[in-house]
PDB file of C-alpha atoms and ligand atoms in Angstrom:
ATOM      1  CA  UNK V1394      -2.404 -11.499  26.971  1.00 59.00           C
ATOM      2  CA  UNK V1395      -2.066 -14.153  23.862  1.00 70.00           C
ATOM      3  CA  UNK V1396      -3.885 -13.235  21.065  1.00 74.00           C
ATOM      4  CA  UNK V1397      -5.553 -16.615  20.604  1.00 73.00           C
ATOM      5  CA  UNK V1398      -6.808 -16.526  24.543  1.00 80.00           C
ATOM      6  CA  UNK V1399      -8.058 -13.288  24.186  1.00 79.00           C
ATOM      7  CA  UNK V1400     -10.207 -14.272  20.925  1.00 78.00           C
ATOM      8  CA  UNK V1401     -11.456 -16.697  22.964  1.00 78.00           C
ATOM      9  CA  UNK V1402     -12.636 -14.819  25.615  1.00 83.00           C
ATOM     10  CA  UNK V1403     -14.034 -12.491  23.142  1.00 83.00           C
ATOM     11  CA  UNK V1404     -15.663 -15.497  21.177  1.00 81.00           C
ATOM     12  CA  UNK V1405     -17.328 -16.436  24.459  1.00 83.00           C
ATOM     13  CA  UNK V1406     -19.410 -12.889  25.718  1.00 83.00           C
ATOM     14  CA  UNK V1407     -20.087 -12.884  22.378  1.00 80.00           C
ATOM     15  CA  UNK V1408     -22.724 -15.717  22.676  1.00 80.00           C
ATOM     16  CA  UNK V1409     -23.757 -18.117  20.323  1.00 80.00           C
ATOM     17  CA  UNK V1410     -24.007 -16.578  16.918  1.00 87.00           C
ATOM     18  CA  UNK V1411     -23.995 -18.440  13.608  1.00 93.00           C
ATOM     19  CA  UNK V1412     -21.640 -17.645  10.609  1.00 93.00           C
ATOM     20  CA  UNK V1413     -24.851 -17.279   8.698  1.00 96.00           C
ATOM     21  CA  UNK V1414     -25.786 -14.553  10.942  1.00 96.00           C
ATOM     22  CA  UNK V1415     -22.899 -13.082  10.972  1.00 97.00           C
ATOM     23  CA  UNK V1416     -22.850 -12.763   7.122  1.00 98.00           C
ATOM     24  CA  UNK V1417     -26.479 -11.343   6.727  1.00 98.00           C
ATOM     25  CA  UNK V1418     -25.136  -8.665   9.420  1.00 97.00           C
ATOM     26  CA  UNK V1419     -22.448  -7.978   7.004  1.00 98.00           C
ATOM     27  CA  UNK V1420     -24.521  -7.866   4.275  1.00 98.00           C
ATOM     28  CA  UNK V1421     -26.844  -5.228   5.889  1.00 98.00           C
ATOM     29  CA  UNK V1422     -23.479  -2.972   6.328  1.00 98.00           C
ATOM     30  CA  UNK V1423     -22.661  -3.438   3.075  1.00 98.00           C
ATOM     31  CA  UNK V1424     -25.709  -2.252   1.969  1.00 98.00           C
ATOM     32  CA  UNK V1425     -25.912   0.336   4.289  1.00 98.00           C
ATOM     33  CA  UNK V1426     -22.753   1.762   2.728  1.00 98.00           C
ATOM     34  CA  UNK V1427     -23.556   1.148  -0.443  1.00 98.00           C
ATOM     35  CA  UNK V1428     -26.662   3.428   0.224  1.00 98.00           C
ATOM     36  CA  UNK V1429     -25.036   6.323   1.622  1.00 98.00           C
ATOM     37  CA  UNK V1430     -22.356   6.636  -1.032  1.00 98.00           C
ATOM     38  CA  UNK V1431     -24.593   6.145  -3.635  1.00 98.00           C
ATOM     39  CA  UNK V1432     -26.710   9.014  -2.281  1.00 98.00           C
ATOM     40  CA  UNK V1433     -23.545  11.086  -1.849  1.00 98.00           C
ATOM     41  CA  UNK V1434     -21.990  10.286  -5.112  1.00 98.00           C
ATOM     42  CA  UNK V1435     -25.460  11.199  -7.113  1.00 98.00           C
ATOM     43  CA  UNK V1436     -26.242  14.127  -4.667  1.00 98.00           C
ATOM     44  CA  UNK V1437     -22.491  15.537  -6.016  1.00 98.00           C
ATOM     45  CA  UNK V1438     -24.122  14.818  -9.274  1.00 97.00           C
ATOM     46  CA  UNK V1439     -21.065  12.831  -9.988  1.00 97.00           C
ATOM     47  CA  UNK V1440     -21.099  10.491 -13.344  1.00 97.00           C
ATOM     48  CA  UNK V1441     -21.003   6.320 -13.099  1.00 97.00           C
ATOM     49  CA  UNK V1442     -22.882   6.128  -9.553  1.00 98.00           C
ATOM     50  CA  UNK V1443     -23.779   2.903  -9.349  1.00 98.00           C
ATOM     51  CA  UNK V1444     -19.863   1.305 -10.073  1.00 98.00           C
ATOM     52  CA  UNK V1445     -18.164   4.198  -7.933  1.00 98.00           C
ATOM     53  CA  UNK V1446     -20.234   3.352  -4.706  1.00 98.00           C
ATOM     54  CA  UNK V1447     -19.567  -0.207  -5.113  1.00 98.00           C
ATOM     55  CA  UNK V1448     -15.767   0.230  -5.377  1.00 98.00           C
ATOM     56  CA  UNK V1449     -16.351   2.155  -1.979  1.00 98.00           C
ATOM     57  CA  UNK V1450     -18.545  -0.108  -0.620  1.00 98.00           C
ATOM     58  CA  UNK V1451     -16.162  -2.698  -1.226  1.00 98.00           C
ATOM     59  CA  UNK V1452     -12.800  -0.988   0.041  1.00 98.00           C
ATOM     60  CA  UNK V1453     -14.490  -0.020   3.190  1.00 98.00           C
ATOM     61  CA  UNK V1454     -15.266  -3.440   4.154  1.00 98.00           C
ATOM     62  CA  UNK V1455     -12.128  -4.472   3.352  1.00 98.00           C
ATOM     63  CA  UNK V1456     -10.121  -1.804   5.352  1.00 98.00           C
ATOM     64  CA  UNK V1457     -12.866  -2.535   8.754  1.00 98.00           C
ATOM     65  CA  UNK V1458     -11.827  -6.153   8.551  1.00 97.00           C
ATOM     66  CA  UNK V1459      -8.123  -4.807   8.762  1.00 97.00           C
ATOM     67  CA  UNK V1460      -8.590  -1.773  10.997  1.00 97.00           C
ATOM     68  CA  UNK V1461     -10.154  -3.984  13.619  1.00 96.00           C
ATOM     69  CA  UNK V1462      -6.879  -5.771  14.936  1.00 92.00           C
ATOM     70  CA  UNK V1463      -5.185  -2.485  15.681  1.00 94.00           C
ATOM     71  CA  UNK V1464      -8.281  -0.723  17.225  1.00 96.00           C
ATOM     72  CA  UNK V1465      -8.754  -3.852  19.505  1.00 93.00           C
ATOM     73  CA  UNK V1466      -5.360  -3.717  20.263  1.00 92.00           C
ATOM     74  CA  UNK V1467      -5.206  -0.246  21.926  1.00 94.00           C
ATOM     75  CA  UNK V1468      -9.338   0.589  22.805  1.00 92.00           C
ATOM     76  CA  UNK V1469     -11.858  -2.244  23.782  1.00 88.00           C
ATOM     77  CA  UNK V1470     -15.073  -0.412  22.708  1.00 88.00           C
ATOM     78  CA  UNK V1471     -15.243  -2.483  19.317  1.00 91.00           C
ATOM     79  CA  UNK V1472     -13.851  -5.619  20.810  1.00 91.00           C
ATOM     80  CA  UNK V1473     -16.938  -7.739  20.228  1.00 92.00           C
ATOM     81  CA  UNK V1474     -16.914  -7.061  16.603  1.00 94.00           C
ATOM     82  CA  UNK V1475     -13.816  -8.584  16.068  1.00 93.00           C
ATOM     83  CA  UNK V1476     -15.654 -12.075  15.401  1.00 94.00           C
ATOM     84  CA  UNK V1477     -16.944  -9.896  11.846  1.00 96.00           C
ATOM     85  CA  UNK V1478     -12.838  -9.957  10.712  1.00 95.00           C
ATOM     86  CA  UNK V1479     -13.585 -12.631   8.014  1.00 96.00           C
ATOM     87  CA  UNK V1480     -17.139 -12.097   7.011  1.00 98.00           C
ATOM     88  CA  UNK V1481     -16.031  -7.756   6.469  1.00 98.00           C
ATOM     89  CA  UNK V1482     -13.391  -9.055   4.334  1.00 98.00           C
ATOM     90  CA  UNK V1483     -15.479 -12.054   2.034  1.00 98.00           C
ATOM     91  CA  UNK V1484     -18.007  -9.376   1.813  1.00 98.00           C
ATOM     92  CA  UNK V1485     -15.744  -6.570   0.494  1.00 98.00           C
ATOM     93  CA  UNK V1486     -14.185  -9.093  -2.242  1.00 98.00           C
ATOM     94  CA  UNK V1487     -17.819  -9.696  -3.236  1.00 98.00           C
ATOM     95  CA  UNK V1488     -18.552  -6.136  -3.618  1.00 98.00           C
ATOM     96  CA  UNK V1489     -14.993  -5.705  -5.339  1.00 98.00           C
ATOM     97  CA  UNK V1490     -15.656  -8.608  -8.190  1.00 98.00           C
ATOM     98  CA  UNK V1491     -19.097  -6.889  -8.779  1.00 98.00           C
ATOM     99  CA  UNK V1492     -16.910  -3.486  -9.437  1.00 98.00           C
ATOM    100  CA  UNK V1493     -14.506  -5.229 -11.918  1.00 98.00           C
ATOM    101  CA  UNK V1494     -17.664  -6.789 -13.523  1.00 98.00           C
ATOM    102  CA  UNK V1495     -18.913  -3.379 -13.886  1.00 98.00           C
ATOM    103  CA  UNK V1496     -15.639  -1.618 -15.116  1.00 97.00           C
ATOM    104  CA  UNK V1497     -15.642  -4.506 -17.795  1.00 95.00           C
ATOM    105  CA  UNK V1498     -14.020  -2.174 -20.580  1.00 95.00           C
ATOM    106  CA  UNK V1499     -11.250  -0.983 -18.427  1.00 94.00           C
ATOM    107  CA  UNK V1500     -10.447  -4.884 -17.696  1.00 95.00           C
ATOM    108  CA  UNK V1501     -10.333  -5.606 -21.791  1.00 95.00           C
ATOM    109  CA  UNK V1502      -7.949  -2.932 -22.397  1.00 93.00           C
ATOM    110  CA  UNK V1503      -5.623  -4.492 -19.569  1.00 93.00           C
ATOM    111  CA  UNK V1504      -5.126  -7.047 -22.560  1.00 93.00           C
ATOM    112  CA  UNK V1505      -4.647  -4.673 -24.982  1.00 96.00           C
ATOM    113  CA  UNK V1506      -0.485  -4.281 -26.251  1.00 95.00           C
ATOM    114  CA  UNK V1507      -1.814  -0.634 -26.712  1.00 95.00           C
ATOM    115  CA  UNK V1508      -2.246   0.458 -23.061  1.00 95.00           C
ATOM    116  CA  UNK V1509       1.206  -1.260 -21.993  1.00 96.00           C
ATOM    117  CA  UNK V1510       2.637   0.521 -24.850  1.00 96.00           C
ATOM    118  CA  UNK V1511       1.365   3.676 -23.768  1.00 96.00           C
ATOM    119  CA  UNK V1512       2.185   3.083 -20.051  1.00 95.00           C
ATOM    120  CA  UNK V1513      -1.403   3.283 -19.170  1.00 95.00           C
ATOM    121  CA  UNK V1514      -1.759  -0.098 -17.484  1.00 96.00           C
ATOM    122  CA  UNK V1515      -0.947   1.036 -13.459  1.00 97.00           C
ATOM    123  CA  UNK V1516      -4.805   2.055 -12.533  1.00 97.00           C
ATOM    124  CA  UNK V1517      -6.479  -1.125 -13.736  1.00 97.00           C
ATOM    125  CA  UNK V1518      -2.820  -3.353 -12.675  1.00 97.00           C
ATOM    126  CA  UNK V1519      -2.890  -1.849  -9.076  1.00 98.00           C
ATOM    127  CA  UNK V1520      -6.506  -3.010  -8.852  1.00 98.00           C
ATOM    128  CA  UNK V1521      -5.793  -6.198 -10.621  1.00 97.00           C
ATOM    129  CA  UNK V1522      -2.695  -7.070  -7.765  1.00 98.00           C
ATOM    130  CA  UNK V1523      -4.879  -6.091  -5.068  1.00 98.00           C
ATOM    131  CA  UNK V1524      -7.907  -8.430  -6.129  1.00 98.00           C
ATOM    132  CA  UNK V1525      -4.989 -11.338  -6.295  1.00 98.00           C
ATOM    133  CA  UNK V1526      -3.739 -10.997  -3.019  1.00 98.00           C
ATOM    134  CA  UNK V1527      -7.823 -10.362  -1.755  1.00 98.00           C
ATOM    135  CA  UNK V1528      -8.086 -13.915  -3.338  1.00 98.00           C
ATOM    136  CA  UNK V1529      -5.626 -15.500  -1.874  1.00 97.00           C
ATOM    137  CA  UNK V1530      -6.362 -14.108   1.355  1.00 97.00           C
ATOM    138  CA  UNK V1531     -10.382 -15.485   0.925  1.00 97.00           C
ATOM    139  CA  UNK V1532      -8.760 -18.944  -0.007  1.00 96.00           C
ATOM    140  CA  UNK V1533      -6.783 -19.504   2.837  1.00 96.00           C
ATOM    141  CA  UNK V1534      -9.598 -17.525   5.498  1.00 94.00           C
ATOM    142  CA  UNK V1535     -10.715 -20.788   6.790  1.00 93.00           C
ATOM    143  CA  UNK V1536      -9.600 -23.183   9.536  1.00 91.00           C
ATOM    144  CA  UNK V1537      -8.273 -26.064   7.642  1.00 95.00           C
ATOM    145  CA  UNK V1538      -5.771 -23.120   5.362  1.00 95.00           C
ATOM    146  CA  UNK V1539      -5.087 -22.118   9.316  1.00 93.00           C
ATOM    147  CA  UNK V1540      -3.816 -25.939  10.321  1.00 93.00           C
ATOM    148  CA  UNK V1541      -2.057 -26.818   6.798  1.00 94.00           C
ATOM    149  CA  UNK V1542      -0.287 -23.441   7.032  1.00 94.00           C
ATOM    150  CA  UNK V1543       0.628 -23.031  10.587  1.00 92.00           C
ATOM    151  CA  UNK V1544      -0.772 -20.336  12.397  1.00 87.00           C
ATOM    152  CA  UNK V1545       2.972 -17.777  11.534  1.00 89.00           C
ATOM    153  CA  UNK V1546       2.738 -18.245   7.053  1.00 94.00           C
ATOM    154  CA  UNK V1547      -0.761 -18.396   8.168  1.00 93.00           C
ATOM    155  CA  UNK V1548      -0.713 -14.841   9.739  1.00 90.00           C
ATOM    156  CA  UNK V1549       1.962 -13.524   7.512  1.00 93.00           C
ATOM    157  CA  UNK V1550      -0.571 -14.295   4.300  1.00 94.00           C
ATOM    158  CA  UNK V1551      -2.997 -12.441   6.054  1.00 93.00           C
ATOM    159  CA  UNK V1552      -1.132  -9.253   6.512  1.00 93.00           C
ATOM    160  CA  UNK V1553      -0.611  -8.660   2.751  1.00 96.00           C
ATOM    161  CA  UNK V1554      -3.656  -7.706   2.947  1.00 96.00           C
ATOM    162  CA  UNK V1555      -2.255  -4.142   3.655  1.00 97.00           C
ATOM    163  CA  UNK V1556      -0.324  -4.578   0.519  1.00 98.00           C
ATOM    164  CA  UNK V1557      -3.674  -4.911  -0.928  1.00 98.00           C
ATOM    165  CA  UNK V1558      -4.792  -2.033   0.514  1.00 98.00           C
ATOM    166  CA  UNK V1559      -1.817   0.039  -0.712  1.00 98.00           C
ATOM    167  CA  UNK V1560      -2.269  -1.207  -4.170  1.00 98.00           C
ATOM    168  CA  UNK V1561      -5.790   0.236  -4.148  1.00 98.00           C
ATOM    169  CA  UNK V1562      -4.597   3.397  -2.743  1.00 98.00           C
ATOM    170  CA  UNK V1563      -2.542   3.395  -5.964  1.00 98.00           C
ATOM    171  CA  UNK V1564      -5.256   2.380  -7.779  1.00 98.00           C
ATOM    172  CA  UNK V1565      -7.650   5.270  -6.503  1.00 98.00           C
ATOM    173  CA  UNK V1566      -5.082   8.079  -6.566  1.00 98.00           C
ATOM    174  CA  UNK V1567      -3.724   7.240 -10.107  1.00 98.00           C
ATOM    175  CA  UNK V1568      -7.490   7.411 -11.535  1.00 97.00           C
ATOM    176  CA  UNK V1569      -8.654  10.081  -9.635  1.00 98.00           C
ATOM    177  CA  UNK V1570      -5.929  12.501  -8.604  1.00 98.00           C
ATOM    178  CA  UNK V1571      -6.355  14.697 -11.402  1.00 98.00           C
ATOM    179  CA  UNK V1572     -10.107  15.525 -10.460  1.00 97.00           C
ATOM    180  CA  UNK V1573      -9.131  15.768  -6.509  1.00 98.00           C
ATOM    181  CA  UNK V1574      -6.177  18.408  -7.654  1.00 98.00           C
ATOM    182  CA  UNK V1575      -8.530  20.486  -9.552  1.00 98.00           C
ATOM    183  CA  UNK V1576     -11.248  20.464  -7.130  1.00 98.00           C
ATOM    184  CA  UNK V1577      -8.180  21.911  -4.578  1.00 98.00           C
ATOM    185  CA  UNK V1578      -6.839  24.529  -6.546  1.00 98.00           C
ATOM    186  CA  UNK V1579     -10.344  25.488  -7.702  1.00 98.00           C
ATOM    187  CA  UNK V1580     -11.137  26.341  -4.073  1.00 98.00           C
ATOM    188  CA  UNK V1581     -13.193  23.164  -3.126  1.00 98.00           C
ATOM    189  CA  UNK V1582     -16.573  24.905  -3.740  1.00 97.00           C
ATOM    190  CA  UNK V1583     -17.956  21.348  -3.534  1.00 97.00           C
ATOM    191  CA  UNK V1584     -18.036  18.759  -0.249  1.00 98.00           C
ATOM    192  CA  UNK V1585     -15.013  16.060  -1.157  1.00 98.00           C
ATOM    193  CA  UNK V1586     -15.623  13.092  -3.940  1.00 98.00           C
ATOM    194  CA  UNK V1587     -15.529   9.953  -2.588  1.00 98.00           C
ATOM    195  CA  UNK V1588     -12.603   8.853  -4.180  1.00 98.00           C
ATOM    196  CA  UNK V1589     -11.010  11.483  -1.656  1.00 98.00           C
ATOM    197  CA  UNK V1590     -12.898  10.201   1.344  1.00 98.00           C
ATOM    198  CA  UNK V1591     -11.438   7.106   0.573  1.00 98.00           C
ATOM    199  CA  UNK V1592      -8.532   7.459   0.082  1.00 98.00           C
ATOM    200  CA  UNK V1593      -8.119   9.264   3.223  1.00 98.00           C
ATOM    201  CA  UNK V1594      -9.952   5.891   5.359  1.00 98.00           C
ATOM    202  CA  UNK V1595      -7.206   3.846   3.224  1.00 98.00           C
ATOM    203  CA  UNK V1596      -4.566   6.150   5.007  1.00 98.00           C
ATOM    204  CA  UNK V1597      -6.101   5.638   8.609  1.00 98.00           C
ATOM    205  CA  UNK V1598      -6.040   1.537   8.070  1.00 98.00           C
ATOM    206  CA  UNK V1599      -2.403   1.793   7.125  1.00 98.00           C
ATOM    207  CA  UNK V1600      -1.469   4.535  10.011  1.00 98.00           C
ATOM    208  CA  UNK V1601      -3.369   2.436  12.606  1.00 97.00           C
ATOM    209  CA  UNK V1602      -1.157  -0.979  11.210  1.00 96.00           C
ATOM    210  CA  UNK V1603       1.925   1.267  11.889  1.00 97.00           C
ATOM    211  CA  UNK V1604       1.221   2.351  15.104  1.00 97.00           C
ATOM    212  CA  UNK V1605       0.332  -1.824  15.689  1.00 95.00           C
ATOM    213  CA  UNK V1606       3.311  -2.857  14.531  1.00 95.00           C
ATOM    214  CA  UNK V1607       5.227   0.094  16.442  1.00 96.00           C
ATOM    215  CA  UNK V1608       4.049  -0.396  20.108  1.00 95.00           C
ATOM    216  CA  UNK V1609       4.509  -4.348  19.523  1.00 91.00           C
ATOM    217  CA  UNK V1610       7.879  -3.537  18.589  1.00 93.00           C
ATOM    218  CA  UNK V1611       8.423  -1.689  21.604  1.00 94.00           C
ATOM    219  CA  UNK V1612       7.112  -4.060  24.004  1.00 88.00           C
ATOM    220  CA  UNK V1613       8.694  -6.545  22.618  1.00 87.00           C
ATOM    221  CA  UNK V1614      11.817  -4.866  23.073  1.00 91.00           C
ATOM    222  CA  UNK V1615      11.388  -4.421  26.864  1.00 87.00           C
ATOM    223  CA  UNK V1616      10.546  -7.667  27.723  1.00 78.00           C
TER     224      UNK V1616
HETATM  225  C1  HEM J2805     -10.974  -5.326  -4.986  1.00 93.28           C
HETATM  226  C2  HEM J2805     -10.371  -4.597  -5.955  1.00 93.28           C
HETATM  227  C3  HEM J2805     -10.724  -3.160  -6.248  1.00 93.28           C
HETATM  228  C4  HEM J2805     -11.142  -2.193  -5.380  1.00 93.28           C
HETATM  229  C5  HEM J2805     -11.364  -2.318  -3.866  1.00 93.28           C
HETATM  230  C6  HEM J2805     -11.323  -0.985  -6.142  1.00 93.28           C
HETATM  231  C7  HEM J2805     -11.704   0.224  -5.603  1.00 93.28           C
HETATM  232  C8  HEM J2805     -11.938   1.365  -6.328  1.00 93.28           C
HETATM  233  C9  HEM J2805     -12.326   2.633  -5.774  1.00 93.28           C
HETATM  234  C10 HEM J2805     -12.520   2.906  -4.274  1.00 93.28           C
HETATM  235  C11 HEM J2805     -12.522   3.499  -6.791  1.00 93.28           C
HETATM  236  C12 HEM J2805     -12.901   4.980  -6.663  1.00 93.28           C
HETATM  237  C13 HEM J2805     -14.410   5.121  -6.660  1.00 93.28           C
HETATM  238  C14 HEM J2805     -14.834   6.559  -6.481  1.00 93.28           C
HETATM  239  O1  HEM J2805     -14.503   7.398  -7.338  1.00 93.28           O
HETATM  240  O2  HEM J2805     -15.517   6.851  -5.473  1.00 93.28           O
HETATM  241  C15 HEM J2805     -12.275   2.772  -8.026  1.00 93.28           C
HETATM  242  C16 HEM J2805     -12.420   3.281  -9.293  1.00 93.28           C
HETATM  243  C17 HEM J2805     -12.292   2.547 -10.446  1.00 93.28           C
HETATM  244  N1  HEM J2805     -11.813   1.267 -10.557  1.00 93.28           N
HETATM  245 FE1  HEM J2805     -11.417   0.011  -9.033  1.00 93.28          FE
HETATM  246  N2  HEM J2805     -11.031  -1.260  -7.460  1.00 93.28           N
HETATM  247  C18 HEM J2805     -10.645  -2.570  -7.563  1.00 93.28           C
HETATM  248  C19 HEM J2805     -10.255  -3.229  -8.708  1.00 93.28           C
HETATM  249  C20 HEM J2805     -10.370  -2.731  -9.983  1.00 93.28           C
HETATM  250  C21 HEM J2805      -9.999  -3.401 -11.191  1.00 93.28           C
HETATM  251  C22 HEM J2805      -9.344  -4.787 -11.255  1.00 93.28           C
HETATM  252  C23 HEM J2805     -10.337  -2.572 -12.224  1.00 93.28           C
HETATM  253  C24 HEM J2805     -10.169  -2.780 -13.701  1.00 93.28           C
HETATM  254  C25 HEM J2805      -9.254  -3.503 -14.245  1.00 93.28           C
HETATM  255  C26 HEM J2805     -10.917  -1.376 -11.681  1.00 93.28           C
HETATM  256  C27 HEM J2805     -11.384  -0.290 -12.402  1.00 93.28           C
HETATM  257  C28 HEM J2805     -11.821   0.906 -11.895  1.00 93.28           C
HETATM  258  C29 HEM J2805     -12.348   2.013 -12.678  1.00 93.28           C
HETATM  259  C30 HEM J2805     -12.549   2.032 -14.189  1.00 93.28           C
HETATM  260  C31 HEM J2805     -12.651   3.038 -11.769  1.00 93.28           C
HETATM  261  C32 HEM J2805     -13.255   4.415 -12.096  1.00 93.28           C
HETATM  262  C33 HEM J2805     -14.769   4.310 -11.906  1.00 93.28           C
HETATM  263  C34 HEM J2805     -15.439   5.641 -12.168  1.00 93.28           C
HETATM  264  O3  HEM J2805     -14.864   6.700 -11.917  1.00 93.28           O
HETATM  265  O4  HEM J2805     -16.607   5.616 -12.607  1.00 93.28           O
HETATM  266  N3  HEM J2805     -10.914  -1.501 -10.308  1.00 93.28           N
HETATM  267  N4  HEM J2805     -11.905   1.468  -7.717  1.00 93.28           N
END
């Protein structure tokens, strides 16, 4: 079936809902998360709480909003919550620009001739990218972008989101891989950081977009 009818019918047992509705559902999620990995992260008695389950608040939304198209593509249990695609991925951005507000410092010293000197700009550039292409993906999530563009650049736009998402993986592993290493080789005497939790939901989103991409490719090749 078309994409576009399928939304539709989707759309329709759905029901009437509002996009104001949908957002404050969002919101609660966000929150939700935000909760539980703020709990985690202080129950690990990790440092910096508050920004760390932000930044995870933040890439989680973001990766639902993108791991929704392939799990409605091969299961129909989360079908419904397809019509949350936008609002998941507004709300993450939010959630993101609050994390760069808190890791102020880091974003100075991206304009320091220091720290490009050194070769110490990748963690905060990765994160930097990704926020640009988040942007650009917020400015164009809206019907008008959708009839200007045409719905194939619209689409294509769209899926640099996973780009995005890459670029944070970058971003995570390059600031936190040293911690994750020694917590392996010393035995992991403690549950996993968060930074390793995510990192392994970033690496489900971009599996899941594979195997997408894959079976389409297939299919399209038999017919
Ligand atoms: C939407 C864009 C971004 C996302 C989704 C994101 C996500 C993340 C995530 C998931 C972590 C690991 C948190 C943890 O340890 O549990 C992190 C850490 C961090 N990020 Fe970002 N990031 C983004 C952009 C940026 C930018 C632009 C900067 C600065 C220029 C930045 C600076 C930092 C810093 C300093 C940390 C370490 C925080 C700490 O350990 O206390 N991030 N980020």
């Amino acid at each position: 079936m078309l994409y576009d009818k399928w939304h539709n019918q989707v759309v329709k047992r759905v029901g009437p809902v509002s996009e104001f509705q949908l957002y404050v559902r969002t919101l609660i999620l966000g929150l939700v998360l935000f909760a539980l990995s703020y709990w985690y992260i202080t129950w690990l008695k990790t440092p910096n709480p508050l920004n760390k389950a932000v930044a995870d608040t933040s890439i989680i939304l973001i990766g639902l909003s993108m791991l929704l198209s392939s799990l409605c593509y091969f299961w129909n249990f989360v079908d419904t919550k397809i019509v949350y695609r936008k609002q998941l991925g507004l709300m993450g951005l939010a959630f993101g620009l609050v994390h760069i507000g808190l890791s102020f410092s880091t974003v100075q010293k991206l304009f320091t001739f220091a720290m490009w000197q050194q070769g110490k700009m990748w963690p905060a550039l990765t994160g930097a990218l990704a926020v640009g292409i988040f942007a650009c993906m917020a400015f164009v999530s809206n019907q008008y972008a959708a009839n200007v563009l045409g719905g194939k650049a619209w689409r294509k736009i769209l899926r640099t989101g996973y780009i995005a998402v890459l670029l944070i993986f970058a971003h995570v592993y390059l600031l936190k891989s040293v911690y994750i290493i020694r917590w392996y080789t010393g035995g992991m005497k403690t549950p996993p950081s968060t930074s390793l939790l995510v990192l392994a939901f970033m690496t489900i989103v971009i599996v899941m977009r594979i195997a997408l991409w894959w079976s389409l490719k297939i299919k399209s090749a038999r017919s």
